[in-house]
PDB file of C-alpha atoms in Angstrom:
ATOM      1  CA  MET A   1      11.262  25.870  43.667  1.00  0.00           C
ATOM      2  CA  SER A   2       8.103  23.867  43.319  1.00  0.00           C
ATOM      3  CA  ASP A   3       8.114  24.618  39.516  1.00  0.00           C
ATOM      4  CA  GLU A   4      11.755  23.292  39.277  1.00  0.00           C
ATOM      5  CA  ILE A   5      10.795  20.016  40.965  1.00  0.00           C
ATOM      6  CA  LEU A   6       7.730  19.720  38.825  1.00  0.00           C
ATOM      7  CA  ILE A   7       9.877  20.227  35.715  1.00  0.00           C
ATOM      8  CA  LYS A   8      12.391  17.648  36.872  1.00  0.00           C
ATOM      9  CA  LYS A   9       9.560  15.037  37.613  1.00  0.00           C
ATOM     10  CA  CYS A  10       8.065  15.688  34.263  1.00  0.00           C
ATOM     11  CA  ARG A  11      11.382  15.209  32.452  1.00  0.00           C
ATOM     12  CA  GLU A  12      11.776  11.800  34.416  1.00  0.00           C
ATOM     13  CA  VAL A  13       8.416  10.627  33.250  1.00  0.00           C
ATOM     14  CA  LEU A  14       9.161  11.657  29.731  1.00  0.00           C
ATOM     15  CA  ARG A  15      12.452   9.896  29.733  1.00  0.00           C
ATOM     16  CA  ARG A  16      10.769   6.698  30.987  1.00  0.00           C
ATOM     17  CA  ILE A  17       8.159   6.822  28.400  1.00  0.00           C
ATOM     18  CA  ALA A  18      10.662   7.391  25.668  1.00  0.00           C
ATOM     19  CA  TRP A  19      12.825   4.375  27.039  1.00  0.00           C
ATOM     20  CA  ARG A  20       9.733   2.126  26.943  1.00  0.00           C
ATOM     21  CA  LEU A  21       8.819   3.089  23.396  1.00  0.00           C
ATOM     22  CA  GLN A  22      12.249   2.577  22.232  1.00  0.00           C
ATOM     23  CA  TYR A  23      12.378  -0.829  24.098  1.00  0.00           C
ATOM     24  CA  GLN A  24       9.039  -1.869  22.544  1.00  0.00           C
ATOM     25  CA  VAL A  25      10.230  -1.012  19.059  1.00  0.00           C
ATOM     26  CA  LYS A  26      13.537  -2.941  19.653  1.00  0.00           C
ATOM     27  CA  LYS A  27      11.654  -6.005  20.901  1.00  0.00           C
ATOM     28  CA  LEU A  28       9.197  -5.893  18.007  1.00  0.00           C
ATOM     29  CA  SER A  29      11.969  -5.579  15.518  1.00  0.00           C
ATOM     30  CA  THR A  30      13.983  -8.364  16.889  1.00  0.00           C
ATOM     31  CA  ARG A  31      10.958 -10.609  16.626  1.00  0.00           C
ATOM     32  CA  GLU A  32      10.027  -9.603  13.000  1.00  0.00           C
ATOM     33  CA  LEU A  33      13.439  -8.872  11.207  1.00  0.00           C
ATOM     34  CA  PRO A  34      14.739 -12.498  11.382  1.00  0.00           C
ATOM     35  CA  ILE A  35      11.623 -13.648   9.498  1.00  0.00           C
ATOM     36  CA  ILE A  36      12.317 -10.925   6.759  1.00  0.00           C
ATOM     37  CA  GLU A  37      16.015 -11.823   6.644  1.00  0.00           C
ATOM     38  CA  ASN A  38      15.104 -15.579   6.403  1.00  0.00           C
ATOM     39  CA  ILE A  39      12.846 -14.797   3.365  1.00  0.00           C
ATOM     40  CA  CYS A  40      15.168 -12.307   1.664  1.00  0.00           C
ATOM     41  CA  GLY A  41      18.615 -12.757   2.999  1.00  0.00           C
ATOM     42  CA  GLN A  42      20.517  -9.810   4.476  1.00  0.00           C
ATOM     43  CA  ASN A  43      22.152  -8.744   1.252  1.00  0.00           C
ATOM     44  CA  LEU A  44      19.528  -9.930  -1.320  1.00  0.00           C
ATOM     45  CA  ILE A  45      16.539  -7.758  -0.524  1.00  0.00           C
ATOM     46  CA  SER A  46      16.633  -6.128  -3.896  1.00  0.00           C
ATOM     47  CA  SER A  47      17.078  -9.295  -5.826  1.00  0.00           C
ATOM     48  CA  VAL A  48      14.260 -10.572  -8.122  1.00  0.00           C
ATOM     49  CA  ASP A  49      14.220 -14.043  -6.584  1.00  0.00           C
ATOM     50  CA  SER A  50      13.810 -12.913  -3.088  1.00  0.00           C
ATOM     51  CA  LYS A  51      11.156 -10.528  -4.039  1.00  0.00           C
ATOM     52  CA  LEU A  52       9.299 -13.415  -5.862  1.00  0.00           C
ATOM     53  CA  HIS A  53       9.729 -15.720  -2.902  1.00  0.00           C
ATOM     54  CA  VAL A  54       8.371 -13.104  -0.597  1.00  0.00           C
ATOM     55  CA  GLU A  55       5.274 -12.567  -2.800  1.00  0.00           C
ATOM     56  CA  GLU A  56       4.808 -16.366  -2.989  1.00  0.00           C
ATOM     57  CA  MET A  57       4.871 -16.633   0.786  1.00  0.00           C
ATOM     58  CA  LEU A  58       2.500 -13.793   1.081  1.00  0.00           C
ATOM     59  CA  ASP A  59       0.071 -15.055  -1.571  1.00  0.00           C
ATOM     60  CA  SER A  60      -0.361 -18.065   0.688  1.00  0.00           C
ATOM     61  CA  LEU A  61      -1.986 -15.972   3.367  1.00  0.00           C
ATOM     62  CA  PRO A  62      -5.702 -14.862   3.361  1.00  0.00           C
ATOM     63  CA  SER A  63      -6.148 -11.413   1.859  1.00  0.00           C
ATOM     64  CA  LYS A  64      -6.648  -9.521   5.088  1.00  0.00           C
ATOM     65  CA  ALA A  65      -3.586 -11.088   6.652  1.00  0.00           C
ATOM     66  CA  ARG A  66      -1.561 -10.366   3.484  1.00  0.00           C
ATOM     67  CA  PHE A  67      -2.716  -6.704   3.429  1.00  0.00           C
ATOM     68  CA  ILE A  68      -1.777  -6.273   7.192  1.00  0.00           C
ATOM     69  CA  ILE A  69       1.733  -8.006   6.827  1.00  0.00           C
ATOM     70  CA  LYS A  70       2.529  -5.878   3.737  1.00  0.00           C
ATOM     71  CA  GLN A  71       1.500  -2.665   5.258  1.00  0.00           C
ATOM     72  CA  VAL A  72       2.735  -3.095   8.830  1.00  0.00           C
ATOM     73  CA  VAL A  73       5.925  -5.191   8.359  1.00  0.00           C
ATOM     74  CA  ILE A  74       7.115  -4.339   4.839  1.00  0.00           C
ATOM     75  CA  ASN A  75       5.907  -0.798   4.322  1.00  0.00           C
ATOM     76  CA  GLY A  76       6.028   0.266   8.030  1.00  0.00           C
ATOM     77  CA  VAL A  77       2.556   1.783   8.232  1.00  0.00           C
ATOM     78  CA  LEU A  78       1.392   2.077  11.930  1.00  0.00           C
ATOM     79  CA  GLU A  79      -1.181  -0.569  13.143  1.00  0.00           C
ATOM     80  CA  GLU A  80      -3.626   2.175  14.058  1.00  0.00           C
ATOM     81  CA  ILE A  81      -3.738   3.450  10.538  1.00  0.00           C
ATOM     82  CA  VAL A  82      -4.121  -0.052   8.993  1.00  0.00           C
ATOM     83  CA  ALA A  83      -6.823  -0.705  11.693  1.00  0.00           C
ATOM     84  CA  GLN A  84      -8.780   2.394  10.631  1.00  0.00           C
ATOM     85  CA  HIS A  85      -8.526   1.482   6.896  1.00  0.00           C
ATOM     86  CA  LEU A  86      -9.859  -1.997   7.606  1.00  0.00           C
ATOM     87  CA  GLY A  87     -12.478  -0.964  10.197  1.00  0.00           C
ATOM     88  CA  ILE A  88     -11.067  -3.182  12.964  1.00  0.00           C
ATOM     89  CA  SER A  89      -9.244  -2.427  16.203  1.00  0.00           C
ATOM     90  CA  GLN A  90      -5.454  -1.871  16.565  1.00  0.00           C
ATOM     91  CA  GLN A  91      -5.340  -4.980  18.602  1.00  0.00           C
ATOM     92  CA  GLY A  92      -7.063  -6.869  15.912  1.00  0.00           C
ATOM     93  CA  VAL A  93      -4.439  -5.735  13.465  1.00  0.00           C
ATOM     94  CA  ASN A  94      -1.618  -6.774  16.014  1.00  0.00           C
ATOM     95  CA  LYS A  95      -3.340 -10.250  16.472  1.00  0.00           C
ATOM     96  CA  TYR A  96      -3.408 -10.877  12.729  1.00  0.00           C
ATOM     97  CA  LYS A  97       0.220  -9.732  12.269  1.00  0.00           C
ATOM     98  CA  ARG A  98       1.448 -11.867  15.037  1.00  0.00           C
ATOM     99  CA  LYS A  99      -0.510 -14.915  14.105  1.00  0.00           C
ATOM    100  CA  TYR A 100       0.464 -14.873  10.383  1.00  0.00           C
ATOM    101  CA  LEU A 101       4.102 -13.928  11.026  1.00  0.00           C
ATOM    102  CA  GLY A 102       4.268 -17.031  13.235  1.00  0.00           C
ATOM    103  CA  LEU A 103       2.716 -19.136  10.438  1.00  0.00           C
ATOM    104  CA  LEU A 104       5.261 -17.775   7.877  1.00  0.00           C
ATOM    105  CA  ARG A 105       7.988 -18.541  10.433  1.00  0.00           C
ATOM    106  CA  LYS A 106       6.920 -22.124  10.882  1.00  0.00           C
ATOM    107  CA  LYS A 107       6.699 -22.403   6.901  1.00  0.00           C
ATOM    108  CA  LEU A 108      10.214 -21.233   6.631  1.00  0.00           C
ATOM    109  CA  GLU A 109      11.502 -23.345   9.336  1.00  0.00           C
ATOM    110  CA  SER A 110       9.894 -26.547   7.938  1.00  0.00           C
ATOM    111  CA  ASN A 111      10.947 -25.875   4.350  1.00  0.00           C
ATOM    112  CA  PRO A 112      13.792 -23.247   4.087  1.00  0.00           C
ATOM    113  CA  THR A 113      14.921 -24.183   0.611  1.00  0.00           C
ATOM    114  CA  SER A 114      11.437 -23.879  -1.019  1.00  0.00           C
ATOM    115  CA  SER A 115      11.383 -21.302  -3.821  1.00  0.00           C
TER     116      SER A 115
END
């Protein structure tokens, strides 16, 4: 009987952890996807113009920030892996990512028709 209760409690804990992970990913994607969609447009991601615009926007960033944005946001590499590659903490990568995504957002909002 105690094993069944333990198994049930473990399953509940695992469900909560899985839900929290899914929620964090959903929250993160709702913050970052509008930026990518504003740069590229929903149906224009493969177009040459939008790719050039993305490269132009990224080139305006410092090299470390550009690398982090390209790897984490565009290529989907985990922050932990990028942190190991750069020799900084995962929190440092997250801080750079949030700071420079915010900067890109402000640039897009202030001048949405720039090319």
